[in-house]
Amino acid sequence: MKAIDMRHIYGNKKYRGRWVAMKSHQDLEIVAYDHTLKGVLGKSAKKGIPHPAVLEIPDKILPIIGGYRIVE
Amino acid sequence: MTFSYQRITSQISRPILPIILRSNTKFVAYWGLVDSGSDYCVFDQEIAETLGVRLSKEEKVNIKGVSGKSIEGKFGILVLKIGDKNYKVKAVFAKIGKFNHGILGTKGFFDQFDVKLSYRKRTIEVNRSPQVN
């Protein structure tokens, strides 16, 4: 099975630091992007996609080593 | 259910699942990283605001990433849908924007499913498991 190729989304500089909305989990065409989730959902709804699949693209794409931990 | 890894860059592929997060009246289609190193599921705080998830005022946690920077997280309950399975999850909500997708951890994910990852095949096999305490 091939990995789902998201490089066109993560690699596009205009999406860095923004929420992006894709048509669905299966159709990864970008329909909107914005600084906030509320904003991107609003833009997507105006384009006739009220329930897009959303993702926040980080400013920099860096490898993850370990996760978060709860501290006192 | 078998899902594919996501190719993030030419060097990085991650086990990220399509998920639906729901409250009583709203839902958001989102993505979650399968992370056996996380004890809880963690989602962005903006998701809670959008869905109207009530966050606990008493039950707060400070979460520290490898950067050493601490962020505040609050517990909230929502419905998580993976494949055709819907179930309630008590998750941590925090400003994890830089992390960019949710985290599917032990409580709320691994206690619901048997999971088999194959990086070589780029597959994530997720099968319902009996409820464990």
PDB file of C-alpha atoms in Angstrom:
ATOM      1  CA  MET A   1       0.000   0.000   0.000  1.00  0.00           C
ATOM      2  CA  LYS A   2       1.330   3.426  -0.901  1.00  0.00           C
ATOM      3  CA  ALA A   3       1.527   6.190   1.672  1.00  0.00           C
ATOM      4  CA  ILE A   4      -0.898   9.057   1.106  1.00  0.00           C
ATOM      5  CA  ASP A   5       1.180  11.791  -0.437  1.00  0.00           C
ATOM      6  CA  MET A   6       0.695  15.009   1.548  1.00  0.00           C
ATOM      7  CA  ARG A   7       3.856  16.702   0.319  1.00  0.00           C
ATOM      8  CA  HIS A   8       1.910  19.149  -1.858  1.00  0.00           C
ATOM      9  CA  ILE A   9       0.218  20.430   1.303  1.00  0.00           C
ATOM     10  CA  TYR A  10       3.107  20.367   3.784  1.00  0.00           C
ATOM     11  CA  GLY A  11       5.566  21.652   1.202  1.00  0.00           C
ATOM     12  CA  ASN A  12       3.534  24.658   0.078  1.00  0.00           C
ATOM     13  CA  LYS A  13       4.845  27.763   1.847  1.00  0.00           C
ATOM     14  CA  LYS A  14       1.520  29.610   1.736  1.00  0.00           C
ATOM     15  CA  TYR A  15       0.001  27.024   4.089  1.00  0.00           C
ATOM     16  CA  ARG A  16       2.749  27.236   6.714  1.00  0.00           C
ATOM     17  CA  GLY A  17       1.361  28.183  10.110  1.00  0.00           C
ATOM     18  CA  ARG A  18      -2.206  28.017   8.817  1.00  0.00           C
ATOM     19  CA  TRP A  19      -5.170  25.711   9.075  1.00  0.00           C
ATOM     20  CA  VAL A  20      -5.987  24.104   5.747  1.00  0.00           C
ATOM     21  CA  ALA A  21      -9.292  22.557   4.676  1.00  0.00           C
ATOM     22  CA  MET A  22      -9.393  19.644   2.258  1.00  0.00           C
ATOM     23  CA  LYS A  23     -12.557  18.491   0.499  1.00  0.00           C
ATOM     24  CA  SER A  24     -12.575  15.290   2.535  1.00  0.00           C
ATOM     25  CA  HIS A  25     -10.298  12.656   4.029  1.00  0.00           C
ATOM     26  CA  GLN A  26     -10.282  10.971   0.612  1.00  0.00           C
ATOM     27  CA  ASP A  27     -10.122  14.038  -1.643  1.00  0.00           C
ATOM     28  CA  LEU A  28      -7.147  16.125  -0.510  1.00  0.00           C
ATOM     29  CA  GLU A  29      -7.842  19.103  -2.740  1.00  0.00           C
ATOM     30  CA  ILE A  30      -7.377  22.270  -0.682  1.00  0.00           C
ATOM     31  CA  VAL A  31     -10.526  24.380  -0.577  1.00  0.00           C
ATOM     32  CA  ALA A  32      -9.462  27.020   1.980  1.00  0.00           C
ATOM     33  CA  TYR A  33      -6.769  28.072   4.413  1.00  0.00           C
ATOM     34  CA  ASP A  34      -6.694  30.518   7.301  1.00  0.00           C
ATOM     35  CA  HIS A  35      -4.933  31.389  10.538  1.00  0.00           C
ATOM     36  CA  THR A  36      -7.772  29.946  12.634  1.00  0.00           C
ATOM     37  CA  LEU A  37      -9.908  26.828  12.538  1.00  0.00           C
ATOM     38  CA  LYS A  38     -13.050  28.945  12.728  1.00  0.00           C
ATOM     39  CA  GLY A  39     -11.831  31.011   9.777  1.00  0.00           C
ATOM     40  CA  VAL A  40     -10.988  28.058   7.571  1.00  0.00           C
ATOM     41  CA  LEU A  41     -14.301  26.331   8.308  1.00  0.00           C
ATOM     42  CA  GLY A  42     -16.153  29.540   7.413  1.00  0.00           C
ATOM     43  CA  LYS A  43     -14.287  29.941   4.120  1.00  0.00           C
ATOM     44  CA  SER A  44     -14.806  26.295   3.265  1.00  0.00           C
ATOM     45  CA  ALA A  45     -18.546  26.485   4.004  1.00  0.00           C
ATOM     46  CA  LYS A  46     -18.861  29.462   1.656  1.00  0.00           C
ATOM     47  CA  LYS A  47     -17.394  27.273  -1.080  1.00  0.00           C
ATOM     48  CA  GLY A  48     -20.013  24.606  -0.443  1.00  0.00           C
ATOM     49  CA  ILE A  49     -17.846  22.328   1.714  1.00  0.00           C
ATOM     50  CA  PRO A  50     -19.268  22.688   5.249  1.00  0.00           C
ATOM     51  CA  HIS A  51     -17.406  19.675   6.662  1.00  0.00           C
ATOM     52  CA  PRO A  52     -13.893  19.597   5.214  1.00  0.00           C
ATOM     53  CA  ALA A  53     -11.013  17.580   6.629  1.00  0.00           C
ATOM     54  CA  VAL A  54      -8.831  20.055   8.498  1.00  0.00           C
ATOM     55  CA  LEU A  55      -5.178  20.139   9.454  1.00  0.00           C
ATOM     56  CA  GLU A  56      -2.842  22.764  10.865  1.00  0.00           C
ATOM     57  CA  ILE A  57       0.410  23.018   8.959  1.00  0.00           C
ATOM     58  CA  PRO A  58       3.417  23.853  11.149  1.00  0.00           C
ATOM     59  CA  ASP A  59       5.799  26.710  10.327  1.00  0.00           C
ATOM     60  CA  LYS A  60       8.611  24.232   9.889  1.00  0.00           C
ATOM     61  CA  ILE A  61       8.399  20.564   9.000  1.00  0.00           C
ATOM     62  CA  LEU A  62      10.701  18.884  11.468  1.00  0.00           C
ATOM     63  CA  PRO A  63      11.092  15.277  12.555  1.00  0.00           C
ATOM     64  CA  ILE A  64       9.308  14.346  15.780  1.00  0.00           C
ATOM     65  CA  ILE A  65      11.414  12.713  18.455  1.00  0.00           C
ATOM     66  CA  GLY A  66       9.332  11.873  21.469  1.00  0.00           C
ATOM     67  CA  GLY A  67       6.139  13.616  22.398  1.00  0.00           C
ATOM     68  CA  TYR A  68       4.713  15.754  25.152  1.00  0.00           C
ATOM     69  CA  ARG A  69       4.696  14.816  28.795  1.00  0.00           C
ATOM     70  CA  ILE A  70       2.610  16.055  31.662  1.00  0.00           C
ATOM     71  CA  VAL A  71       4.620  17.934  34.274  1.00  0.00           C
ATOM     72  CA  GLU A  72       3.864  18.961  37.846  1.00  0.00           C
TER      73      GLU A  72
ATOM     74  CA  MET B   1      -9.567  -1.591   8.950  1.00  0.00           C
ATOM     75  CA  THR B   2      -6.344  -0.778   7.159  1.00  0.00           C
ATOM     76  CA  PHE B   3      -5.130   2.767   6.611  1.00  0.00           C
ATOM     77  CA  SER B   4      -2.105   4.190   4.833  1.00  0.00           C
ATOM     78  CA  TYR B   5       0.756   6.165   6.297  1.00  0.00           C
ATOM     79  CA  GLN B   6       1.004   9.799   5.250  1.00  0.00           C
ATOM     80  CA  ARG B   7       4.042  11.017   3.400  1.00  0.00           C
ATOM     81  CA  ILE B   8       4.870  14.423   4.868  1.00  0.00           C
ATOM     82  CA  THR B   9       8.217  15.103   3.176  1.00  0.00           C
ATOM     83  CA  SER B  10      10.548  13.052   1.003  1.00  0.00           C
ATOM     84  CA  GLN B  11      12.138  11.767   4.242  1.00  0.00           C
ATOM     85  CA  ILE B  12       9.214  11.579   6.659  1.00  0.00           C
ATOM     86  CA  SER B  13       6.138   9.311   6.620  1.00  0.00           C
ATOM     87  CA  ARG B  14       3.895   9.052   9.656  1.00  0.00           C
ATOM     88  CA  PRO B  15       1.073   6.771  10.875  1.00  0.00           C
ATOM     89  CA  ILE B  16      -1.745   9.311  10.750  1.00  0.00           C
ATOM     90  CA  LEU B  17      -5.402   8.245  10.719  1.00  0.00           C
ATOM     91  CA  PRO B  18      -8.487  10.035   9.415  1.00  0.00           C
ATOM     92  CA  ILE B  19     -10.749  10.664  12.406  1.00  0.00           C
ATOM     93  CA  ILE B  20     -14.001  12.452  13.165  1.00  0.00           C
ATOM     94  CA  LEU B  21     -14.382  14.424  16.398  1.00  0.00           C
ATOM     95  CA  ARG B  22     -17.967  15.068  17.512  1.00  0.00           C
ATOM     96  CA  SER B  23     -19.904  16.908  20.158  1.00  0.00           C
ATOM     97  CA  ASN B  24     -23.677  16.729  20.517  1.00  0.00           C
ATOM     98  CA  THR B  25     -24.366  18.991  17.553  1.00  0.00           C
ATOM     99  CA  LYS B  26     -21.160  19.453  15.554  1.00  0.00           C
ATOM    100  CA  PHE B  27     -18.316  17.479  14.093  1.00  0.00           C
ATOM    101  CA  VAL B  28     -14.867  18.116  12.639  1.00  0.00           C
ATOM    102  CA  ALA B  29     -13.007  15.830  10.226  1.00  0.00           C
ATOM    103  CA  TYR B  30      -9.441  15.782  11.500  1.00  0.00           C
ATOM    104  CA  TRP B  31      -6.329  13.608  11.594  1.00  0.00           C
ATOM    105  CA  GLY B  32      -4.626  11.799  14.443  1.00  0.00           C
ATOM    106  CA  LEU B  33      -1.065  10.534  14.815  1.00  0.00           C
ATOM    107  CA  VAL B  34      -0.873   7.023  16.248  1.00  0.00           C
ATOM    108  CA  ASP B  35       1.427   7.527  19.246  1.00  0.00           C
ATOM    109  CA  SER B  36       1.923   4.660  21.677  1.00  0.00           C
ATOM    110  CA  GLY B  37       4.194   6.924  23.733  1.00  0.00           C
ATOM    111  CA  SER B  38       1.294   9.170  24.703  1.00  0.00           C
ATOM    112  CA  ASP B  39      -0.871   8.183  27.674  1.00  0.00           C
ATOM    113  CA  TYR B  40      -3.800  10.309  26.477  1.00  0.00           C
ATOM    114  CA  CYS B  41      -5.337  11.527  23.259  1.00  0.00           C
ATOM    115  CA  VAL B  42      -4.462  15.177  22.666  1.00  0.00           C
ATOM    116  CA  PHE B  43      -6.269  17.583  20.362  1.00  0.00           C
ATOM    117  CA  ASP B  44      -5.922  21.251  19.503  1.00  0.00           C
ATOM    118  CA  GLN B  45      -7.815  23.649  21.749  1.00  0.00           C
ATOM    119  CA  GLU B  46      -9.467  25.262  18.725  1.00  0.00           C
ATOM    120  CA  ILE B  47     -11.216  21.952  18.079  1.00  0.00           C
ATOM    121  CA  ALA B  48     -12.839  22.144  21.523  1.00  0.00           C
ATOM    122  CA  GLU B  49     -13.908  25.745  20.887  1.00  0.00           C
ATOM    123  CA  THR B  50     -15.398  24.857  17.493  1.00  0.00           C
ATOM    124  CA  LEU B  51     -17.281  21.827  18.806  1.00  0.00           C
ATOM    125  CA  GLY B  52     -18.349  23.498  22.036  1.00  0.00           C
ATOM    126  CA  VAL B  53     -16.653  20.844  24.159  1.00  0.00           C
ATOM    127  CA  ARG B  54     -16.815  21.791  27.834  1.00  0.00           C
ATOM    128  CA  LEU B  55     -13.292  21.844  29.248  1.00  0.00           C
ATOM    129  CA  SER B  56     -12.668  21.045  32.879  1.00  0.00           C
ATOM    130  CA  LYS B  57     -11.741  24.051  34.988  1.00  0.00           C
ATOM    131  CA  GLU B  58     -10.449  21.862  37.795  1.00  0.00           C
ATOM    132  CA  GLU B  59      -8.597  19.203  35.870  1.00  0.00           C
ATOM    133  CA  LYS B  60      -5.734  21.015  34.160  1.00  0.00           C
ATOM    134  CA  VAL B  61      -2.368  19.649  33.171  1.00  0.00           C
ATOM    135  CA  ASN B  62       0.852  21.220  32.075  1.00  0.00           C
ATOM    136  CA  ILE B  63       2.317  19.498  29.066  1.00  0.00           C
ATOM    137  CA  LYS B  64       5.958  19.759  28.192  1.00  0.00           C
ATOM    138  CA  GLY B  65       7.365  18.843  24.798  1.00  0.00           C
ATOM    139  CA  VAL B  66      10.902  17.986  23.907  1.00  0.00           C
ATOM    140  CA  SER B  67      11.535  21.693  23.366  1.00  0.00           C
ATOM    141  CA  GLY B  68      11.084  22.118  27.122  1.00  0.00           C
ATOM    142  CA  LYS B  69       8.335  24.672  26.629  1.00  0.00           C
ATOM    143  CA  SER B  70       5.295  24.048  28.819  1.00  0.00           C
ATOM    144  CA  ILE B  71       1.705  24.529  27.636  1.00  0.00           C
ATOM    145  CA  GLU B  72      -1.538  24.230  29.559  1.00  0.00           C
ATOM    146  CA  GLY B  73      -3.959  21.456  28.697  1.00  0.00           C
ATOM    147  CA  LYS B  74      -7.501  20.872  29.894  1.00  0.00           C
ATOM    148  CA  PHE B  75      -9.539  17.693  29.883  1.00  0.00           C
ATOM    149  CA  GLY B  76     -12.763  17.466  27.924  1.00  0.00           C
ATOM    150  CA  ILE B  77     -15.063  14.716  26.700  1.00  0.00           C
ATOM    151  CA  LEU B  78     -16.057  14.239  23.084  1.00  0.00           C
ATOM    152  CA  VAL B  79     -16.983  11.456  20.691  1.00  0.00           C
ATOM    153  CA  LEU B  80     -14.223  10.021  18.538  1.00  0.00           C
ATOM    154  CA  LYS B  81     -15.080   8.165  15.338  1.00  0.00           C
ATOM    155  CA  ILE B  82     -12.528   5.895  13.711  1.00  0.00           C
ATOM    156  CA  GLY B  83     -13.797   3.809  10.819  1.00  0.00           C
ATOM    157  CA  ASP B  84     -17.343   2.878  11.814  1.00  0.00           C
ATOM    158  CA  LYS B  85     -16.721   2.948  15.561  1.00  0.00           C
ATOM    159  CA  ASN B  86     -17.991   5.886  17.668  1.00  0.00           C
ATOM    160  CA  TYR B  87     -17.078   6.163  21.323  1.00  0.00           C
ATOM    161  CA  LYS B  88     -16.633   8.728  24.079  1.00  0.00           C
ATOM    162  CA  VAL B  89     -13.123   9.847  24.901  1.00  0.00           C
ATOM    163  CA  LYS B  90     -11.723  11.937  27.709  1.00  0.00           C
ATOM    164  CA  ALA B  91      -8.949  13.833  25.963  1.00  0.00           C
ATOM    165  CA  VAL B  92      -6.516  16.653  26.631  1.00  0.00           C
ATOM    166  CA  PHE B  93      -7.053  19.867  24.689  1.00  0.00           C
ATOM    167  CA  ALA B  94      -4.123  22.251  24.340  1.00  0.00           C
ATOM    168  CA  LYS B  95      -2.581  24.723  21.933  1.00  0.00           C
ATOM    169  CA  ILE B  96      -0.656  22.118  19.981  1.00  0.00           C
ATOM    170  CA  GLY B  97      -0.851  23.960  16.680  1.00  0.00           C
ATOM    171  CA  LYS B  98       2.816  23.499  15.907  1.00  0.00           C
ATOM    172  CA  PHE B  99       2.264  19.760  16.159  1.00  0.00           C
ATOM    173  CA  ASN B 100      -0.424  20.058  13.454  1.00  0.00           C
ATOM    174  CA  HIS B 101      -2.535  16.944  14.031  1.00  0.00           C
ATOM    175  CA  GLY B 102      -4.149  15.205  16.972  1.00  0.00           C
ATOM    176  CA  ILE B 103      -2.408  12.538  19.003  1.00  0.00           C
ATOM    177  CA  LEU B 104      -4.045   9.149  19.475  1.00  0.00           C
ATOM    178  CA  GLY B 105      -2.644   7.768  22.714  1.00  0.00           C
ATOM    179  CA  THR B 106      -3.268   4.908  25.112  1.00  0.00           C
ATOM    180  CA  LYS B 107      -6.455   6.095  26.831  1.00  0.00           C
ATOM    181  CA  GLY B 108      -9.028   6.610  24.117  1.00  0.00           C
ATOM    182  CA  PHE B 109      -7.279   4.791  21.290  1.00  0.00           C
ATOM    183  CA  PHE B 110      -5.015   1.893  22.235  1.00  0.00           C
ATOM    184  CA  ASP B 111      -7.536   0.805  24.890  1.00  0.00           C
ATOM    185  CA  GLN B 112     -10.146   0.527  22.108  1.00  0.00           C
ATOM    186  CA  PHE B 113      -8.202  -1.031  19.263  1.00  0.00           C
ATOM    187  CA  ASP B 114      -5.499  -3.538  18.496  1.00  0.00           C
ATOM    188  CA  VAL B 115      -3.046  -1.717  16.280  1.00  0.00           C
ATOM    189  CA  LYS B 116      -0.393  -3.058  13.955  1.00  0.00           C
ATOM    190  CA  LEU B 117       1.996  -0.682  12.225  1.00  0.00           C
ATOM    191  CA  SER B 118       4.113  -1.649   9.254  1.00  0.00           C
ATOM    192  CA  TYR B 119       6.417   1.103   8.113  1.00  0.00           C
ATOM    193  CA  ARG B 120       7.770  -1.147   5.379  1.00  0.00           C
ATOM    194  CA  LYS B 121       4.270  -1.604   3.908  1.00  0.00           C
ATOM    195  CA  ARG B 122       3.185   1.887   5.014  1.00  0.00           C
ATOM    196  CA  THR B 123       0.074   0.381   6.615  1.00  0.00           C
ATOM    197  CA  ILE B 124      -1.809   0.894   9.882  1.00  0.00           C
ATOM    198  CA  GLU B 125      -4.085  -2.005  10.809  1.00  0.00           C
ATOM    199  CA  VAL B 126      -6.713  -1.043  13.353  1.00  0.00           C
ATOM    200  CA  ASN B 127      -9.070  -3.657  14.770  1.00  0.00           C
ATOM    201  CA  ARG B 128     -11.581  -3.406  17.567  1.00  0.00           C
ATOM    202  CA  SER B 129     -10.387  -4.937  20.802  1.00  0.00           C
ATOM    203  CA  PRO B 130     -12.396  -5.915  23.896  1.00  0.00           C
ATOM    204  CA  GLN B 131     -12.701  -3.040  26.370  1.00  0.00           C
ATOM    205  CA  VAL B 132      -9.920  -3.062  28.937  1.00  0.00           C
ATOM    206  CA  ASN B 133      -9.702  -1.106  32.146  1.00  0.00           C
TER     207      ASN B 133
END
